[in-house]
Coordinates of C-alpha atoms and ligand atoms in Angstrom, one line a residue:
X1 CA 15.0 -12.1 -15.2
X2 CA 14.4 -8.8 -17.1
X3 CA 13.7 -10.7 -20.3
X4 CA 10.5 -12.3 -18.9
X5 CA 7.0 -10.7 -19.1
X6 CA 5.1 -9.2 -16.2
X7 CA 3.0 -12.3 -15.5
X8 CA 6.0 -14.5 -15.3
X9 CA 8.0 -12.2 -13.1
X10 CA 5.0 -11.9 -10.8
X11 CA 5.3 -15.7 -10.2
X12 CA 9.0 -16.3 -10.4
X13 CA 11.1 -13.1 -9.8
X14 CA 13.5 -13.4 -6.9
X15 CA 12.6 -17.1 -6.2
X16 CA 14.2 -20.5 -6.8
X17 CA 13.8 -23.9 -5.3
X18 CA 15.2 -23.8 -1.8
X19 CA 18.9 -24.7 -2.1
X20 CA 18.9 -26.6 1.2
X21 CA 15.7 -28.7 0.9
X22 CA 14.4 -28.4 -2.7
X23 CA 11.1 -26.8 -1.4
X24 CA 9.5 -25.2 -4.4
X25 CA 7.6 -22.5 -2.5
X26 CA 9.9 -20.1 -0.7
X27 CA 10.3 -21.4 2.9
X28 CA 9.5 -19.0 5.8
X29 CA 12.9 -18.5 7.2
X30 CA 11.5 -17.9 10.7
X31 CA 14.8 -17.1 12.4
X32 CA 16.3 -14.1 14.0
X33 CA 19.9 -14.6 13.1
X34 CA 22.3 -16.6 10.8
X35 CA 25.4 -18.6 11.8
X36 CA 28.6 -17.2 10.4
X37 CA 31.0 -19.5 8.4
X38 CA 33.9 -18.2 10.4
X39 CA 35.2 -15.0 11.8
X40 CA 36.7 -13.7 8.6
X41 CA 33.3 -14.1 6.9
X42 CA 31.6 -12.4 9.9
X43 CA 33.9 -9.5 9.5
X44 CA 33.3 -9.1 5.8
X45 CA 29.6 -9.2 6.3
X46 CA 29.7 -6.5 8.9
X47 CA 32.0 -4.3 6.6
X48 CA 29.5 -4.7 3.7
X49 CA 32.4 -6.3 1.7
X50 CA 30.2 -9.3 1.0
X51 CA 26.4 -9.5 1.1
X52 CA 24.8 -12.1 3.2
X53 CA 22.4 -12.7 6.2
X54 CA 23.3 -11.5 9.6
X55 CA 20.2 -10.7 11.5
X56 CA 16.5 -10.5 10.4
X57 CA 16.2 -6.8 11.1
X58 CA 18.6 -6.2 8.2
X59 CA 17.7 -9.0 5.9
X60 CA 16.2 -12.4 5.6
X61 CA 16.0 -14.9 2.7
X62 CA 12.3 -15.0 2.6
X63 CA 12.1 -11.2 2.7
X64 CA 14.8 -11.0 -0.1
X65 CA 12.4 -12.8 -2.4
X66 CA 9.7 -10.2 -1.9
X67 CA 12.2 -7.3 -2.4
X68 CA 13.6 -8.7 -5.7
X69 CA 10.1 -9.5 -7.0
X70 CA 8.7 -6.0 -6.4
X71 CA 11.9 -4.5 -7.8
X72 CA 11.6 -6.7 -11.0
X73 CA 7.9 -5.8 -11.5
X74 CA 8.7 -2.0 -11.1
X75 CA 11.8 -2.4 -13.4
X76 CA 14.0 -1.0 -10.6
X77 CA 17.5 -1.9 -9.6
X78 CA 16.8 -2.9 -6.0
X79 CA 14.1 -3.3 -3.5
X80 CA 13.8 -3.0 0.3
X81 CA 11.0 -4.3 2.4
X82 CA 9.7 -2.8 5.7
X83 CA 7.1 -3.5 8.2
X84 CA 4.4 -1.4 6.6
X85 CA 3.9 1.2 3.9
X86 CA 4.3 4.0 6.5
X87 CA 7.6 2.4 7.7
X88 CA 8.8 2.3 4.1
X89 CA 7.9 6.1 3.7
X90 CA 9.8 6.9 7.0
X91 CA 12.9 5.0 5.9
X92 CA 13.0 6.7 2.5
X93 CA 12.9 10.2 4.1
X94 CA 15.4 9.2 6.8
X95 CA 18.0 8.6 4.1
X96 CA 17.1 11.8 2.1
X97 CA 16.3 14.5 4.7
X98 CA 18.2 16.6 7.1
X99 CA 16.7 18.8 9.8
X100 CA 15.5 22.1 8.4
X101 CA 15.1 20.7 4.9
X102 CA 11.8 20.7 2.9
X103 CA 10.0 18.3 0.6
X104 CA 6.9 19.0 -1.5
X105 CA 4.0 16.6 -1.3
X106 CA 0.8 16.4 -3.2
X107 CA -2.1 17.2 -0.9
X108 CA -4.2 14.5 -2.5
X109 CA -2.7 11.7 -0.3
X110 CA -3.7 8.8 1.8
X111 CA -4.9 10.4 5.2
X112 CA -2.2 8.6 7.2
X113 CA 0.6 10.1 4.9
X114 CA -0.8 13.6 5.5
X115 CA -0.5 13.0 9.3
X116 CA 2.9 11.4 9.0
X117 CA 4.3 14.2 6.9
X118 CA 2.6 17.1 8.7
X119 CA 3.0 16.1 12.3
X120 CA 5.5 13.2 12.9
X121 CA 8.1 14.3 10.4
X122 CA 7.9 17.9 11.8
X123 CA 9.4 16.5 15.0
X124 CA 12.6 15.9 13.0
X125 CA 12.2 19.3 11.5
X126 CA 11.5 17.8 8.0
X127 CA 9.2 20.4 6.5
X128 CA 6.4 19.5 4.1
X129 CA 5.0 22.0 1.6
X130 CA 1.8 21.0 0.0
X131 CA 1.1 21.1 -3.8
X132 CA -1.8 20.1 -6.0
X133 CA -1.5 16.7 -7.7
X134 CA -3.7 17.9 -10.6
X135 CA -1.5 20.9 -11.3
X136 CA 2.2 20.1 -12.0
X137 CA 3.1 23.9 -12.0
X138 CA 2.2 24.0 -8.3
X139 CA 5.1 21.8 -7.4
X140 CA 7.5 24.0 -9.4
X141 CA 6.1 27.1 -7.5
X142 CA 6.9 25.4 -4.2
X143 CA 10.6 24.6 -4.9
X144 CA 13.2 26.4 -2.9
X145 CA 16.9 25.8 -2.2
X146 CA 16.0 23.7 0.8
X147 CA 13.8 21.2 -1.3
X148 CA 15.1 17.7 -1.2
X149 CA 12.3 15.6 -2.7
X150 CA 8.9 15.6 -4.3
X151 CA 6.3 12.9 -3.2
X152 CA 3.0 12.0 -5.0
X153 CA 0.7 9.0 -5.3
X154 CA 0.4 7.6 -8.9
X155 CA -3.4 7.1 -8.3
X156 CA -4.3 9.2 -5.2
X157 CA -6.3 7.7 -2.4
X158 CA -9.2 8.4 -1.8
X159 CA -10.2 10.7 -4.8
X160 CA -8.9 8.5 -7.6
X161 CA -6.9 11.4 -9.0
X162 CA -4.3 10.2 -11.5
X163 CA -1.0 12.1 -11.3
X164 CA 0.7 13.4 -14.3
X165 CA 3.9 11.6 -13.3
X166 CA 5.9 12.7 -16.4
X167 CA 5.2 16.4 -15.9
X168 CA 6.0 16.3 -12.1
X169 CA 9.2 14.2 -12.8
X170 CA 10.3 17.0 -14.9
X171 CA 9.8 19.5 -12.1
X172 CA 11.8 17.2 -9.8
X173 CA 14.6 16.8 -12.4
X174 CA 14.8 20.6 -13.0
X175 CA 15.1 21.1 -9.2
X176 CA 17.7 18.3 -8.9
X177 CA 15.6 16.3 -6.4
X178 CA 14.3 12.8 -6.5
X179 CA 10.6 12.1 -7.3
X180 CA 9.2 9.6 -4.9
X181 CA 5.9 7.9 -6.0
X182 CA 3.6 6.0 -3.7
X183 CA 2.4 3.3 -6.3
X184 CA 0.1 1.5 -3.8
X185 CA -3.2 2.1 -5.7
X186 CA -1.9 1.5 -9.2
X187 CA 0.6 -1.3 -8.5
X188 CA 3.2 -1.9 -11.3
X189 CA 0.5 -3.9 -13.1
X190 CA -1.3 -0.6 -14.0
X191 CA 1.5 1.9 -13.8
X192 CA 5.4 1.7 -13.7
X193 CA 6.3 5.2 -12.4
X194 CA 10.1 4.6 -13.1
X195 CA 9.3 4.6 -16.8
X196 CA 8.0 8.2 -16.5
X197 CA 11.0 9.5 -14.7
X198 CA 10.2 8.7 -11.0
X199 CA 13.3 7.9 -9.0
X200 CA 12.0 5.9 -5.9
X201 CA 8.8 3.9 -5.5
X202 CA 7.2 3.2 -2.2
X203 CA 4.4 0.6 -1.7
X204 CA 1.9 -0.2 1.0
X205 CA 2.2 -3.9 0.2
X206 CA -0.6 -4.3 2.7
X207 CA -3.0 -3.4 -0.1
X208 CA -3.1 -4.8 -3.7
X209 CA 0.4 -6.5 -3.7
X210 CA -0.5 -8.8 -0.8
X211 CA -4.0 -8.5 -1.9
X212 CA -5.9 -10.6 0.6
X213 CA -6.2 -8.3 3.6
X214 CA -4.0 -10.6 5.8
X215 CA -0.7 -8.9 6.3
X216 CA 1.1 -5.6 6.7
X217 CA 4.2 -4.7 4.6
X218 CA 5.9 -2.0 2.7
X219 CA 8.4 -2.0 -0.1
X220 CA 10.8 0.6 -1.5
X221 CA 12.1 0.3 -5.0
X222 CA 15.0 2.3 -6.4
X223 CA 15.2 3.4 -10.1
X224 CA 19.0 3.7 -10.1
X225 CA 19.2 6.8 -12.3
X226 CA 19.3 9.6 -9.7
X227 CA 22.6 11.4 -9.2
X228 CA 22.9 11.7 -5.5
X229 CA 26.3 13.5 -5.7
X230 CA 25.4 16.4 -8.1
X231 CA 23.9 18.9 -5.7
X232 CA 26.0 18.0 -2.5
X233 CA 22.7 17.9 -0.6
X234 CA 22.4 14.1 0.1
X235 CA 25.1 13.6 2.7
X236 CA 23.9 10.2 3.8
X237 CA 24.5 9.0 0.3
X238 CA 27.8 10.8 -0.5
X239 CA 29.7 11.5 2.7
X240 CA 32.1 9.0 4.5
X241 CA 30.0 7.1 6.9
X242 CA 31.4 6.8 10.5
X243 CA 29.5 3.6 11.3
X244 CA 31.1 1.8 8.2
X245 CA 34.7 3.0 8.5
X246 CA 34.2 5.9 6.2
X247 CA 32.3 4.1 3.4
X248 CA 30.7 6.4 0.8
X249 CA 27.5 4.7 -0.3
X250 CA 26.8 6.3 -3.6
X251 CA 30.4 6.0 -4.8
X252 CA 30.6 2.4 -3.6
X253 CA 27.3 0.9 -4.7
X254 CA 26.2 3.2 -7.6
X255 CA 22.7 2.5 -9.0
X256 CA 21.6 0.4 -6.0
X257 CA 23.1 2.6 -3.3
X258 CA 20.0 4.1 -2.1
X259 CA 18.4 0.7 -1.0
X260 CA 21.7 -0.4 0.5
X261 CA 22.1 2.9 2.5
X262 CA 18.4 2.8 3.6
X263 CA 18.8 -0.8 4.7
X264 CA 22.0 -0.6 6.6
X265 CA 21.3 2.8 8.3
X266 CA 17.6 3.7 8.3
X267 CA 16.3 0.1 8.8
X268 CA 19.2 -0.9 11.0
X269 CA 18.6 2.1 13.3
X270 CA 14.9 2.7 13.2
X271 CA 14.1 -1.0 13.1
X272 CA 10.7 -1.5 11.3
X273 CA 11.6 -4.8 9.7
X274 CA 8.9 -7.0 8.1
X275 CA 8.3 -10.4 9.6
X276 CA 9.3 -13.4 7.3
X277 CA 5.8 -14.7 7.7
X278 CA 4.3 -11.5 6.2
X279 CA 6.9 -11.4 3.4
X280 CA 5.8 -14.9 2.5
X281 CA 2.1 -14.0 2.4
X282 CA 2.7 -10.9 0.4
X283 CA 5.0 -12.6 -2.3
X284 CA 2.4 -15.4 -2.6
X285 CA -0.2 -12.7 -3.2
X286 CA 1.9 -11.1 -5.9
X287 CA 1.9 -14.3 -7.9
X288 CA -1.8 -13.5 -8.8
X289 CA -1.4 -9.8 -8.9
X290 CA -2.0 -9.4 -12.7
X291 CA -5.2 -11.6 -12.6
X292 CA -6.6 -9.9 -9.5
X293 CA -5.9 -6.2 -10.6
X294 CA -7.6 -6.7 -13.9
X295 CA -10.7 -8.1 -12.2
X296 CA -10.6 -5.4 -9.6
X297 CA -10.5 -2.8 -12.3
X298 CA -13.2 -4.3 -14.5
X299 CA -15.5 -4.6 -11.5
X300 CA -14.7 -1.1 -10.3
X301 CA -15.7 0.3 -13.8
X302 CA -19.0 -1.6 -13.7
X303 CA -19.8 -0.5 -10.2
X304 CA -18.9 3.2 -11.0
X305 CA -21.2 3.2 -14.1
X306 CA -24.0 1.7 -12.0
X307 CA -23.7 4.3 -9.3
X308 CA -23.5 7.1 -11.7
X309 CA -27.1 6.3 -12.7
X310 CA -28.4 5.8 -9.2
X311 CA -31.0 8.5 -8.1
X312 CA -29.5 8.8 -4.5
X313 CA -25.9 9.4 -5.8
X314 CA -24.9 13.0 -6.5
X315 CA -21.6 12.2 -8.3
X316 CA -19.0 9.4 -8.9
X317 CA -15.3 10.2 -9.0
X318 CA -13.7 7.4 -11.0
X319 CA -11.1 8.1 -13.6
X320 CA -12.4 5.3 -15.7
X321 CA -15.6 7.3 -16.4
X322 CA -15.4 9.4 -19.6
X323 CA -16.6 12.6 -17.8
X324 CA -13.8 12.5 -15.2
X325 CA -11.1 15.2 -15.4
X326 CA -8.4 12.5 -15.1
X327 CA -9.9 10.4 -17.9
X328 CA -7.1 11.4 -20.4
X329 CA -4.4 10.7 -17.8
X330 CA -6.0 7.3 -17.2
X331 CA -5.8 6.6 -20.9
X332 CA -2.2 7.7 -21.0
X333 CA -0.8 6.1 -17.8
X334 CA -3.1 3.2 -17.0
X335 CA -5.2 2.1 -20.0
X336 CA -5.8 -1.4 -18.4
X337 CA -7.8 0.2 -15.7
X338 CA -8.2 3.1 -13.4
X339 CA -7.7 1.1 -10.2
X340 CA -10.2 -0.3 -7.8
X341 CA -10.6 2.5 -5.3
X342 CA -12.9 5.5 -6.0
X343 CA -15.3 7.8 -4.2
X344 CA -18.8 8.9 -4.8
X345 CA -21.1 11.5 -3.2
X346 CA -24.5 10.9 -1.6
X347 CA -27.2 13.5 -2.0
X348 CA -28.1 12.9 1.6
X349 CA -24.6 14.0 2.9
X350 CA -23.0 12.9 6.1
X351 CA -26.1 11.2 7.5
X352 CA -26.7 9.2 4.3
X353 CA -23.0 8.2 4.3
X354 CA -23.1 6.8 7.9
X355 CA -26.4 4.9 7.1
X356 CA -25.0 3.4 4.0
X357 CA -22.0 1.8 5.7
X358 CA -24.2 0.5 8.5
X359 CA -26.5 -1.4 6.0
X360 CA -24.2 -3.1 3.5
X361 CA -24.0 -6.9 3.8
X362 CA -21.5 -8.1 1.3
X363 CA -19.2 -5.0 1.7
X364 CA -17.1 -4.8 4.8
X365 CA -17.1 -1.5 6.6
X366 CA -13.4 -1.0 7.5
X367 CA -10.3 1.1 7.1
X368 CA -8.5 -0.7 4.3
X369 CA -8.2 -1.1 0.6
X370 CA -6.9 -3.7 -1.8
X371 CA -8.5 -6.8 -0.5
X372 CA -10.1 -9.5 -2.6
X373 CA -13.3 -8.5 -0.7
X374 CA -15.2 -5.3 -1.5
X375 CA -14.7 -2.6 1.2
X376 CA -16.5 0.5 2.1
X377 CA -15.8 3.5 4.3
X378 CA -17.0 7.0 5.0
X379 CA -13.8 8.9 5.3
X380 CA -15.2 12.0 7.0
X381 CA -16.3 9.9 10.1
X382 CA -13.2 7.6 10.1
X383 CA -9.8 7.8 8.2
X384 CA -9.9 11.6 7.7
X385 CA -11.7 12.7 10.9
X386 CA -8.4 13.9 12.5
X387 CA -8.0 16.5 9.7
X388 CA -9.7 19.9 9.8
X389 CA -13.0 20.3 7.7
X390 CA -11.0 22.3 5.1
X391 CA -8.2 19.8 4.8
X392 CA -10.8 17.0 4.5
X393 CA -12.4 18.7 1.5
X394 CA -9.1 19.5 -0.1
X395 CA -7.9 15.9 0.2
X396 CA -11.2 14.6 -1.4
X397 CA -12.9 13.5 1.9
X398 CA -15.8 15.9 2.3
X399 CA -18.9 15.0 4.4
X400 CA -20.9 13.3 1.7
X401 CA -18.0 11.3 0.3
X402 CA -18.1 7.4 0.5
X403 CA -15.0 5.4 -0.6
X404 CA -15.1 2.0 -2.1
X405 CA -12.4 -0.6 -2.8
X406 CA -14.0 -2.9 -5.2
X407 CA -13.1 -6.6 -4.7
X408 CA -13.0 -9.5 -7.1
X409 CA -16.4 -11.0 -6.3
X410 CA -19.2 -11.1 -9.0
X411 CA -19.9 -7.5 -10.1
X412 CA -23.6 -8.1 -10.1
X413 CA -23.4 -9.1 -6.4
X414 CA -21.5 -6.0 -5.5
X415 CA -24.0 -3.6 -7.2
X416 CA -26.9 -5.5 -5.7
X417 CA -25.5 -5.0 -2.2
X418 CA -25.1 -1.2 -2.7
X419 CA -28.6 -1.0 -4.2
X420 CA -30.2 -2.7 -1.2
X421 CA -28.2 -0.6 1.3
X422 CA -29.1 2.6 -0.5
X423 CA -32.8 1.6 -0.5
X424 CA -32.9 1.4 3.4
Ligands
PLP501 C1 -2.3 2.2 3.3 C2 -1.5 3.2 2.6 C3 -0.3 3.6 3.1 C4 0.3 3.2 4.4 O1 0.5 1.8 4.3 P1 0.5 0.9 5.6 O2 0.9 -0.5 5.1 O3 -0.9 0.9 6.2 O4 1.5 1.5 6.7 C5 0.4 4.6 2.3 N1 -0.1 5.0 1.1 C6 -1.2 4.6 0.6 C7 -1.7 5.1 -0.7 C8 -2.0 3.7 1.3 O5 -3.2 3.2 0.8

């Protein structure tokens, strides 16, 4: 499908009329397992000699459409869905890391990713070293002979920082490690990180891909260009695998080996499979992704400009505003828009933040982004409250900070709601 444009791929990639019934929408294959044709076919499936459906923890025809669609939109070689964005991240690292190894992550990340990396991954002795997303040289400075990957967000939640993907990809390439990009806030409509040298994409499909705040999911996409054999450090990819009769994944599957290995080992053994129902809802959401993302971005710019002139607002951090330090990166990486999520500061600090979220009417006060509806949260009292005060400020979630995820309603209604709540 590579010859089609982005809008066409969003609607069609991965899907075809159902071969069994002619159903035009992809059916929800709500089944745990699939009947084998005969014992020879069953053996071939288990040996990975042929691809096919065995058990929904490993693959499912509804989920396969989602995987192919996101891979096509990101211009990758393969996709793999998981139960959530965090599940996708855990699966990626499960394939890459060994105990005692390190990875470098931008400290400007979704709060949940900071927790996952700093605490849960530490139990496997996977060691995170933090770098500054606004300073590519800080990644180079953190590289050691134990580094196995670099992880960044294309647009960082919650501060709206835009990463210089090309510069950080060069650091990763020089170190011989893959660059993993969380592309949740940008979506491939705004940024395709593989085009700038990223190797693996992860998504929380819970957010803009699904887009309607109704289902959890995650997707991994592989770029297919990383040489897993060169350093000898990625044993899961290169060494004979005891659970598949000595199969070597990279040698056998080449430019889609990462997704296969992650599916048949990490997903098989850790088990966070997406439900076919959620895969269906998310792929339906993706059909309107280009339309929604443009409206999200256009509305966000209007709201950011409005807030920038409001007397109770101290500052607005939106890369779409000309005075933002990432404005040049916005023009380079995502000229169609700087995303829908941004932060602003209230002159009244913590108290004013809590009061604002208690008085909005159109906005929903909740811990999510990427819904059709406009959403608001005060990170210091919610998503980032587990972090130390110092880490909160470093990750862009100080006491006066309010985060918005601008929906696709009328921009005038969104700004009017903020005005009335700020006036209380
Ligand atoms: C929400 C989010 C995640 C985690 O995804 P879940 O689907 O909630 O597990 C990871 N990264 C970013 C940028 C997010 O916004």
